[in-house]
Amino acid sequence: MASVRNMSDVDDAGPVRTFELPVTDRVLYGAGAAGRAREEARRMGMTRPLILASGTLATTTRVVDDLADGLGAAGVFHEVPPHVPRRTVLAVAERYREVGADGLVSLGGGSPIDCAKGVALCLSEGVDREQSLAEYRIRYRYPGPPQIPALTGRPPHHLALSTTLSGAEFTSIAGITDTERGAKDLYSADVLCPGVVILDPELAVFTPRDLWLSSGVRAIDHIVEGVYSARHTPVTDAVLLEALSILAADLLPSADEPLDLGRRGNCQVAAWMAIMHLRNVSTGLSHGLGHQLGALLGVPHGVTSCILLPHAMDFNRPVTAGRQALLAPALGVDVHGLDELGAAAAVADCIRSLLAQMGVPTRLSEIGVERSHFEAIVEEAMNDMILAGNPRAVSIVDALALLEAAY
């Protein structure tokens, strides 16, 4: 029989690390995948789901009506404002109770998906007032640690059909805005993650070009901040770098040719790859500031990534140059003969060039942000636990300087 070594004999193997698997149970992807929604809903135990849908899809296409008919939906809600105000979450939870629904189906981008997560929390914990919902928000002040309230109930099942590249369907985190404070709060529990996700490029052809591109940049933001996260792993490196290769090749062409289902589908899979391991790596400064730009001023998260990501890379370069340089092959950047700092700078220049080709906003001044907003944005960002994942320590002065550079 083989001998078992005493752990005290192993003194050179490095620290033990933990890798947590994604909590999504099942992903269906490819053209026609949405045709399996009824089958999946029934498998999850839903016979009368409430559908939370994109307003654009609900009012300009037959997609939502057809889905509702196919699922035997108890009702449809398609008026979720961007950044998901608390009052909307409560209104939808009440609607769920009124119609006797038995599950949640979200269709669209991050807003209906995050709203459905918030509704699931309310139904799980019996929440029916804004103040009661606020009790479940994550409390944090940089540098932490966060205080994350536990859920004690059982939320309804959630099936998500995503039409953007934000990746909200693959996380257990919901961003919900307190409109009185003008701040986005985070809520998190494993049971809030959609159990089944459907990625169908036939649904994504309706996504407007600017939203497709900016949400794709959001996926690139997940990749970049994930690769240079202090918690990076060999597994996440492999997946994230391949996702970046796909987006670098297919994001812009798929925006210009929305009926190219192959490229649209590739981008959907890449966005999934970009975020599926978020439990193990962490995002950082671009996301932390971006959350509050959205809550305070209504800036879409994809647009905040278009503006903030290159500046976050610049800020973090002194401590992450080697990690940033790893992005070069996926982007097709020739770094031969450059040291790590030079290679990292070339990567950031490439991302800036991609953004210019896309024609997306790249300055805060382009989207109506004023310097007078900076202090409020930074103050709330320091209360966002996402900032804890930034690989370089961040002060209020640092964050203000980054916003100034992005102005």
XYZ file of C-alpha atoms in Angstrom:
407
model
C 0.000 0.000 0.000
C 1.344 3.446 -0.897
C 2.410 5.545 2.008
C 0.696 8.823 2.836
C 3.026 11.731 3.421
C 2.538 13.863 6.456
C 1.560 17.372 5.345
C 4.386 18.744 7.445
C 6.732 17.094 4.915
C 5.320 19.256 2.114
C 6.895 22.626 2.655
C 7.606 23.804 -0.869
C 4.341 23.325 -2.746
C 2.993 26.815 -2.103
C -0.330 27.747 -0.527
C -3.437 25.672 -1.080
C -5.912 27.483 -3.328
C -9.609 26.935 -3.896
C -11.381 27.006 -7.249
C -15.151 27.341 -7.122
C -17.149 26.020 -10.044
C -19.805 28.184 -11.707
C -23.267 27.740 -10.201
C -25.196 27.812 -13.496
C -26.725 24.372 -13.986
C -27.146 24.343 -17.739
C -26.361 26.444 -20.825
C -27.981 26.012 -24.230
C -26.336 27.922 -27.056
C -26.529 28.235 -30.805
C -29.099 29.249 -33.392
C -32.507 27.891 -32.465
C -31.688 27.375 -28.789
C -34.617 29.584 -27.743
C -36.927 26.933 -29.175
C -35.964 24.789 -26.186
C -37.210 27.358 -23.646
C -40.509 25.587 -22.944
C -38.775 22.247 -22.448
C -36.248 23.783 -20.068
C -38.884 25.729 -18.145
C -40.934 22.588 -17.624
C -37.845 20.671 -16.558
C -37.272 23.364 -13.927
C -40.859 23.010 -12.707
C -42.283 26.179 -14.291
C -45.752 26.073 -15.834
C -46.784 29.719 -15.276
C -43.630 31.850 -15.278
C -43.522 35.627 -15.133
C -41.464 37.010 -18.014
C -39.256 40.086 -17.520
C -38.376 41.298 -20.977
C -36.514 43.984 -22.846
C -38.833 46.841 -23.703
C -37.418 47.038 -27.211
C -38.082 43.369 -27.903
C -41.553 43.614 -26.376
C -42.659 46.647 -28.358
C -40.945 46.186 -31.740
C -40.903 42.411 -32.299
C -43.049 39.303 -31.780
C -40.302 37.628 -29.774
C -41.746 38.298 -26.312
C -45.330 37.450 -27.283
C -44.214 34.217 -28.905
C -42.154 33.274 -25.864
C -45.056 34.042 -23.523
C -47.420 31.937 -25.614
C -44.981 29.059 -25.773
C -44.345 29.060 -22.036
C -47.923 29.656 -20.939
C -46.683 32.702 -19.060
C -48.705 34.096 -16.189
C -47.677 37.600 -17.227
C -45.094 39.804 -18.911
C -43.289 42.840 -17.485
C -41.235 44.890 -19.938
C -40.745 48.222 -18.195
C -37.525 47.668 -16.232
C -35.552 50.941 -16.254
C -31.778 50.799 -16.743
C -29.797 50.128 -13.565
C -32.862 48.550 -11.898
C -34.351 50.904 -9.280
C -35.409 49.232 -6.030
C -39.017 50.299 -6.516
C -39.168 48.400 -9.810
C -37.927 45.217 -8.167
C -40.652 45.491 -5.544
C -43.324 46.227 -8.154
C -42.393 43.145 -10.171
C -42.307 40.975 -7.040
C -45.835 42.137 -6.247
C -46.901 41.380 -9.810
C -45.455 37.882 -9.445
C -47.569 37.289 -6.344
C -50.702 38.737 -7.919
C -50.621 36.520 -11.017
C -49.642 33.360 -9.146
C -46.467 32.770 -11.140
C -44.241 29.792 -10.411
C -40.909 30.918 -11.850
C -39.017 33.729 -13.555
C -37.903 34.031 -17.167
C -35.747 36.997 -18.163
C -35.229 38.026 -21.766
C -32.863 40.804 -22.802
C -29.804 42.429 -21.288
C -28.524 43.050 -17.807
C -31.482 45.118 -16.580
C -34.254 42.488 -16.853
C -31.833 39.777 -15.741
C -30.674 41.660 -12.628
C -34.245 42.706 -11.887
C -35.289 39.052 -11.952
C -32.522 38.261 -9.447
C -33.799 41.037 -7.188
C -37.355 39.752 -7.507
C -36.164 36.264 -6.599
C -34.560 37.693 -3.460
C -37.776 39.488 -2.478
C -39.848 36.350 -2.960
C -37.333 34.226 -1.073
C -37.162 36.523 1.950
C -40.699 37.949 1.987
C -39.498 41.467 1.138
C -42.193 43.993 0.199
C -40.669 47.366 1.183
C -37.634 49.281 -0.042
C -36.100 49.477 3.405
C -36.478 45.732 3.854
C -34.768 45.140 0.515
C -31.934 47.472 1.522
C -31.207 45.230 4.510
C -29.916 42.589 2.087
C -27.463 44.818 0.226
C -23.753 44.182 0.569
C -22.139 46.637 2.956
C -18.585 47.582 2.216
C -16.030 50.323 2.670
C -12.694 50.094 0.926
C -10.511 48.141 1.650
C -13.099 45.874 3.263
C -13.983 43.178 4.077
C -17.582 43.113 2.772
C -20.575 42.132 4.839
C -22.860 39.948 2.710
C -26.250 39.106 4.268
C -27.317 35.482 3.939
C -30.618 34.406 2.450
C -32.717 31.952 4.428
C -35.563 31.227 2.017
C -35.843 29.505 -1.337
C -36.158 31.759 -4.387
C -38.089 30.720 -7.500
C -36.280 29.193 -10.447
C -34.911 31.597 -13.045
C -34.304 30.897 -16.739
C -32.424 33.640 -18.614
C -32.340 34.308 -22.357
C -29.625 36.879 -22.961
C -29.468 39.222 -25.957
C -26.413 41.314 -25.031
C -22.824 40.512 -24.061
C -22.853 41.863 -20.497
C -22.795 38.403 -18.903
C -25.275 39.224 -16.115
C -26.985 35.880 -16.702
C -23.931 34.011 -15.411
C -23.493 35.719 -12.045
C -25.119 35.530 -8.638
C -24.711 39.296 -8.191
C -27.509 41.775 -8.835
C -26.927 45.507 -9.152
C -29.942 47.460 -7.837
C -30.067 51.239 -7.585
C -31.094 53.283 -4.571
C -32.435 56.308 -6.432
C -32.494 58.494 -3.304
C -28.739 58.070 -2.830
C -28.050 57.870 -6.540
C -25.947 54.777 -5.856
C -25.899 51.211 -7.103
C -25.941 48.554 -4.390
C -24.866 44.963 -4.899
C -26.805 41.932 -3.707
C -25.333 38.465 -3.845
C -26.247 34.858 -3.102
C -25.502 31.708 -5.085
C -29.211 30.891 -5.320
C -29.861 34.119 -7.246
C -27.868 32.949 -10.279
C -30.139 31.798 -13.138
C -30.190 28.017 -13.198
C -30.510 27.767 -16.971
C -29.162 30.183 -19.592
C -30.062 30.238 -23.277
C -27.794 32.015 -25.778
C -29.475 32.213 -29.178
C -27.995 34.479 -31.877
C -31.381 34.541 -33.596
C -32.637 36.614 -30.649
C -29.481 38.718 -30.591
C -29.997 39.982 -34.153
C -32.467 42.512 -32.713
C -29.904 44.044 -30.338
C -28.995 47.565 -31.492
C -25.479 48.004 -32.853
C -24.309 50.437 -30.167
C -25.578 48.194 -27.364
C -24.030 45.102 -28.946
C -20.660 46.819 -29.210
C -20.629 48.463 -25.791
C -21.765 45.295 -24.026
C -19.026 43.484 -25.941
C -16.518 45.950 -24.529
C -17.987 45.119 -21.127
C -17.033 41.509 -21.787
C -13.525 42.649 -22.754
C -13.425 44.567 -19.461
C -14.269 41.336 -17.605
C -11.413 39.631 -19.428
C -8.763 42.293 -18.892
C -9.507 42.870 -15.220
C -9.787 39.097 -14.737
C -6.404 38.378 -16.296
C -4.595 40.947 -14.170
C -6.603 40.143 -11.046
C -4.462 39.153 -8.088
C -6.613 36.002 -7.931
C -5.899 34.840 -11.472
C -5.529 31.086 -12.054
C -4.200 28.946 -14.933
C -7.776 27.855 -15.673
C -9.144 31.386 -15.878
C -6.160 32.593 -17.902
C -6.802 29.962 -20.568
C -10.518 30.661 -20.825
C -10.254 34.447 -20.673
C -7.494 34.721 -23.263
C -9.399 32.531 -25.707
C -12.516 34.650 -25.129
C -10.500 37.764 -25.960
C -9.281 36.177 -29.204
C -12.881 35.543 -30.243
C -14.080 39.039 -29.414
C -11.102 40.667 -31.114
C -11.977 38.781 -34.306
C -15.783 38.805 -34.260
C -17.192 41.681 -32.199
C -16.953 44.478 -34.750
C -17.878 42.323 -37.803
C -20.899 40.910 -35.939
C -22.047 44.443 -35.119
C -21.818 45.449 -38.782
C -23.538 42.246 -39.957
C -26.127 41.330 -37.304
C -27.515 38.487 -39.450
C -24.148 36.724 -39.365
C -25.373 34.212 -36.787
C -22.010 32.460 -36.628
C -20.163 35.557 -35.457
C -23.011 36.682 -33.172
C -23.065 33.240 -31.606
C -19.280 33.270 -31.195
C -19.520 36.558 -29.310
C -22.227 35.198 -27.035
C -20.027 32.238 -26.126
C -17.037 34.542 -25.608
C -19.068 36.737 -23.238
C -19.986 33.576 -21.320
C -16.326 32.567 -21.157
C -15.420 36.081 -20.007
C -17.502 35.870 -16.848
C -18.184 32.231 -16.045
C -15.323 32.070 -13.517
C -16.063 35.341 -11.718
C -16.332 33.440 -8.427
C -12.584 32.859 -8.602
C -11.121 36.012 -10.103
C -12.214 39.561 -9.493
C -12.770 42.716 -11.468
C -11.560 46.063 -10.191
C -11.362 49.792 -10.690
C -13.098 50.055 -14.063
C -16.105 48.142 -12.766
C -16.221 49.824 -9.365
C -16.311 53.334 -10.817
C -18.566 52.222 -13.653
C -21.270 50.939 -11.320
C -21.650 54.380 -9.788
C -21.509 56.242 -13.088
C -24.503 54.152 -14.046
C -26.447 54.689 -10.863
C -25.804 58.419 -10.502
C -25.962 59.488 -14.146
C -27.617 56.631 -16.003
C -24.563 55.711 -18.089
C -24.896 52.163 -19.500
C -22.326 49.773 -18.044
C -20.909 48.931 -21.444
C -20.289 52.610 -22.104
C -18.524 53.006 -18.750
C -16.167 50.211 -19.786
C -15.484 51.893 -23.130
C -14.387 55.016 -21.265
C -12.752 53.700 -18.095
C -11.020 50.442 -19.025
C -7.931 51.911 -20.764
C -7.386 54.314 -17.857
C -7.773 51.529 -15.297
C -5.142 49.595 -17.241
C -2.834 52.618 -17.149
C -3.315 52.975 -13.395
C -2.668 49.307 -12.701
C 0.242 48.903 -15.129
C 3.012 49.491 -12.534
C 1.939 46.344 -10.678
C 0.390 44.281 -13.511
C 2.574 44.922 -16.563
C 3.464 41.261 -16.957
C -0.158 40.194 -16.719
C -1.319 42.858 -19.165
C 1.370 41.764 -21.619
C -0.245 38.303 -21.686
C -3.166 39.860 -23.561
C -1.023 40.740 -26.587
C -1.288 37.479 -28.610
C -5.081 37.382 -28.283
C -5.254 40.899 -29.675
C -2.663 40.299 -32.376
C -0.246 42.826 -30.867
C 3.417 42.394 -31.806
C 5.454 42.948 -28.644
C 8.715 41.488 -29.916
C 11.656 43.329 -28.385
C 9.537 45.168 -25.797
C 9.926 44.816 -22.055
C 6.853 44.098 -19.904
C 5.946 47.759 -19.422
C 6.295 48.443 -23.130
C 4.243 45.379 -24.043
C 1.518 46.327 -21.575
C 1.380 49.857 -22.987
C 1.080 48.411 -26.503
C -1.872 46.297 -25.375
C -3.645 49.346 -23.952
C -2.959 51.232 -27.178
C -4.510 48.366 -29.139
C -7.659 48.469 -27.015
C -7.890 52.225 -27.538
C -7.569 51.622 -31.280
C -10.356 49.022 -31.200
C -12.620 51.460 -29.366
C -11.898 54.137 -31.966
C -12.791 51.716 -34.769
C -16.081 50.928 -33.046
C -17.004 54.585 -32.700
C -18.066 54.189 -29.069
C -17.712 57.003 -26.488
C -14.245 57.177 -24.975
C -14.477 60.350 -22.856
C -16.665 61.244 -19.888
C -17.161 64.681 -21.405
C -18.833 63.043 -24.426
C -21.677 61.600 -22.352
C -22.656 64.553 -20.169
C -20.567 63.788 -17.086
C -19.295 66.923 -15.341
C -16.287 67.295 -13.091
C -18.717 68.316 -10.346
C -19.948 64.691 -10.352
C -16.551 63.187 -9.601
C -16.621 63.346 -5.807
C -20.022 61.658 -5.548
C -18.970 58.928 -8.000
C -15.781 58.185 -6.074
C -17.461 58.312 -2.664
C -19.927 55.593 -3.648
C -17.280 53.602 -5.516
C -15.343 53.285 -2.263
C -18.457 51.539 -0.893
C -18.476 48.998 -3.744
C -16.871 45.656 -2.876
C -15.788 45.243 -6.520
C -13.047 47.761 -5.767
C -11.474 45.279 -3.369
C -10.422 43.170 -6.339
C -8.251 45.860 -7.878
C -4.622 44.660 -7.911
C -3.227 48.061 -6.947
C -4.354 49.898 -3.817
C -6.740 52.729 -4.669
C -7.156 55.998 -2.760
C -9.821 58.637 -3.244
C -7.155 60.835 -4.831
C -6.238 58.018 -7.259
C -9.843 57.494 -8.300
C -10.406 61.211 -8.832
C -7.258 61.379 -10.957
C -8.471 58.507 -13.110
C -11.797 60.246 -13.743
C -9.914 63.407 -14.652
C -7.762 61.451 -17.109
C -10.926 59.961 -18.632
C -12.641 63.338 -18.893
